[in-house]
Amino acid sequence: MSKPFYITTPIYYVNDRPHIGHTYTTVLADVIARFHRMRGEEVYFLTGTDEHGQKVEKAAAARGITPKQLADEVVANYTELWKTMGMTHFRFIRTTDEDHKAQVQRLFKRLLDKGDIYKSTYKGLYSVSDEAYVTETQAKELQAQGLAHQLVELEEETYFFRLSAYQDRLLKYYEEHPEFVQPDFRFNEVKRFVEGGLQDLSISRTSISWGIPVPGDEKHVIYVWFDALLNYLTGCPANSWPPDLQLVGKDILRFHAVYWPAFLMAAGMFQPTTILAHGWWLMGEDKMSKSKGNVVRPDTLLRFGNDALRFYFMRDMQVGHDRGFSYEGFMDRLNADLANGLGNLASRTLSMIQRYRGGVVPMPTVLDDLDREMAQQLLAVFPEYLEQARANNFHGALDTLWTYLRTLDGYIVKAEPWKLAKDPANDPKLDAVLAILYRALRATALLVAPVMPELAQTLWESLGHATNVAETTFHGFALDGPAIGPIGEPKPLFQRIDKEKEMSEPETSAAPAETKPALDVPEIRETVDADTFFKVDLRVGKVLEAERVPKSDKLIKMKVDIGLEQRTIVGGIGKAYEPADLLNRLVVVVANLAPRKLMGIESHGMLLAASDSASKPYLVAPPADALPGFLVK
Ligand code: MSP
């Protein structure tokens, strides 16, 4: 027998309650898990929380509670949400679980004995907000963005993992396993990163205590990413290794596509088949994240139903790409596709079968060209949907299906069944129309069951089934088979949302901006006198040209008009802005900053941007009627 399909989500940090970014990953995993079950596979689905590390230690200290108390509190939020949402994971793993701690220590010890881990001294910078060591180049970029204050100098005895020894092996593995990272463009980024050279990785800390102790050297705790990644091992039953699919956000791909396979190579274990990196839910141009105070919590959306949120996630986000969230877009999608599209089609079809055939689904005897065309389209749409879903492309699959449902609306308009019903001579044609619509709905219930389990079940029952739709497998399903019996009680599938009313409510009329947590706001810097401050020449500039600096994902080179002259300025804003977004934008320039070289390009000035210690920069914008050259004072 083949091994169970093993799928994982990242484990979530416990310094925040879940927002829709986290919810999205888990929904995607759950949809995929359900889809594979309906393919007849056994599925093992793991999710959980990442509870150690400096971030959590600090967050707990700020609230005067222990890290474990903080973790317990946040974990309850996650487990309750997943329960409400009907997630079908088998285990919710916590990195504070005893079996996990033992596993991490065991592997640490094994790699130490093997020589893959060794003790030395780390001297350099560390970013607490990313829980990551920072290289010289990365530090320079943060400096350029005015974010250097989020770095701390570290000089401490540490255990290193011999990552450098795995560079060639990783590259070879990537070469031989083109499906290892998806999408391809992300895989290329990973390859370029590894080709750029790998340094040994510091994997223990002595300056924090909230973590798993190094066995036999307890003043060290194990680095949070070494600890966290191993959850996939701890949480996996012996018969399920290796993972078939590991879902991650693009921000944590490097940890999963470089460190994780290297740890597994060192441990002599099989690699996961595919690591799938999805994009972010954005608010405006920014990643939705706690530190930016722009998060949307799932509870504000779940009042429209669990399935509505699941459908919106799957339908609107193309896996791999970013997607902007808006309440309006959310409501429009649900009204168009669920209240109108599918909901309408189902209620029309069921009421016609009820009215014209007393609830008994007819068997068609004659098909005309149009009927045949509709029936054939279903035979093509069904496998196409399954193929797209198997490639984890639910966005495409749902698009395929909804395009077909729209065609059926047109078919009803053309066939005019209400007219056919008036003359018994048209009975064969009416039978054909009703049977085709019925079959389309039956296939739809089956196909959407992984995405919208409750809605699919309601539809399935309305179509006359007494079984659980999720227990039906796709394979071998007779698309043109007869109905199982008379149709059941038609139930509405989705209540249309009153958008006007919703938009006037405070919860949806604007993003519920949450209060920023004190933790991410940096300390006030040391006092300077007014003379010192006024030495800084700040003035309005206008961006004339912008392009990315090759080999840097952060730096953008711009030509900026500052009234008297045009300047070349290199800014570390490439993660927050695309060059095209910058053109003709008014900015505030520090005009008398000594020139400095960034990745070989001389930068004459700096742009002011707002951010806290964890977020990306927002460019400070002068009013629209300001002109290049105006002094800012
Ligand atoms: N604890 C680490 C993961 C360790 S896995 C061994 C972590 N946790 S996290 O809570 O910060 O993020 C968890 C996941 O949520 C990541 O995959 C991240 O990409 C995802 N998301 C967080 N914000 C997101 C959006 N705005 N949009 C989509 N997903 C995002 O990283």
mmCIF file of C-alpha atoms in Angstrom, residues 101 104-106 108-109 112 117-119 157-160 203-206 208-209 211-223 226:
data_model
loop_
_atom_site.group_PDB
_atom_site.id
_atom_site.type_symbol
_atom_site.label_atom_id
_atom_site.label_comp_id
_atom_site.label_asym_id
_atom_site.label_seq_id
_atom_site.Cartn_x
_atom_site.Cartn_y
_atom_site.Cartn_z
ATOM 1 C CA LYS A 101 11.754 18.707 22.615
ATOM 2 C CA VAL A 104 15.131 18.119 18.674
ATOM 3 C CA GLN A 105 17.702 17.228 21.307
ATOM 4 C CA ARG A 106 18.175 13.764 19.840
ATOM 5 C CA PHE A 108 21.110 17.851 17.689
ATOM 6 C CA LYS A 109 23.171 15.275 19.522
ATOM 7 C CA LEU A 112 27.059 16.885 16.920
ATOM 8 C CA ILE A 117 27.431 20.553 14.385
ATOM 9 C CA TYR A 118 30.475 22.099 16.092
ATOM 10 C CA LYS A 119 31.090 24.693 18.798
ATOM 11 C CA GLU A 157 29.779 31.090 22.038
ATOM 12 C CA THR A 158 27.560 29.117 19.751
ATOM 13 C CA TYR A 159 27.068 25.813 18.038
ATOM 14 C CA PHE A 160 27.275 25.982 14.273
ATOM 15 C CA ILE A 203 22.108 27.198 15.795
ATOM 16 C CA SER A 204 22.320 27.939 19.494
ATOM 17 C CA ARG A 205 22.058 31.008 21.719
ATOM 18 C CA THR A 206 23.326 31.664 25.231
ATOM 19 C CA ILE A 208 18.132 33.826 25.782
ATOM 20 C CA SER A 209 16.586 31.111 27.858
ATOM 21 C CA GLY A 211 14.072 27.431 24.102
ATOM 22 C CA ILE A 212 15.152 23.817 24.070
ATOM 23 C CA PRO A 213 18.485 23.352 25.902
ATOM 24 C CA VAL A 214 21.444 21.879 24.029
ATOM 25 C CA PRO A 215 21.848 18.392 25.475
ATOM 26 C CA GLY A 216 24.848 18.316 27.799
ATOM 27 C CA ASP A 217 25.529 22.069 27.520
ATOM 28 C CA GLU A 218 22.464 23.621 29.008
ATOM 29 C CA LYS A 219 23.495 27.236 29.000
ATOM 30 C CA HIS A 220 22.801 27.077 25.270
ATOM 31 C CA VAL A 221 19.308 26.946 23.859
ATOM 32 C CA ILE A 222 18.730 25.631 20.353
ATOM 33 C CA TYR A 223 18.079 28.229 17.648
ATOM 34 C CA PHE A 226 16.363 24.415 13.988
#
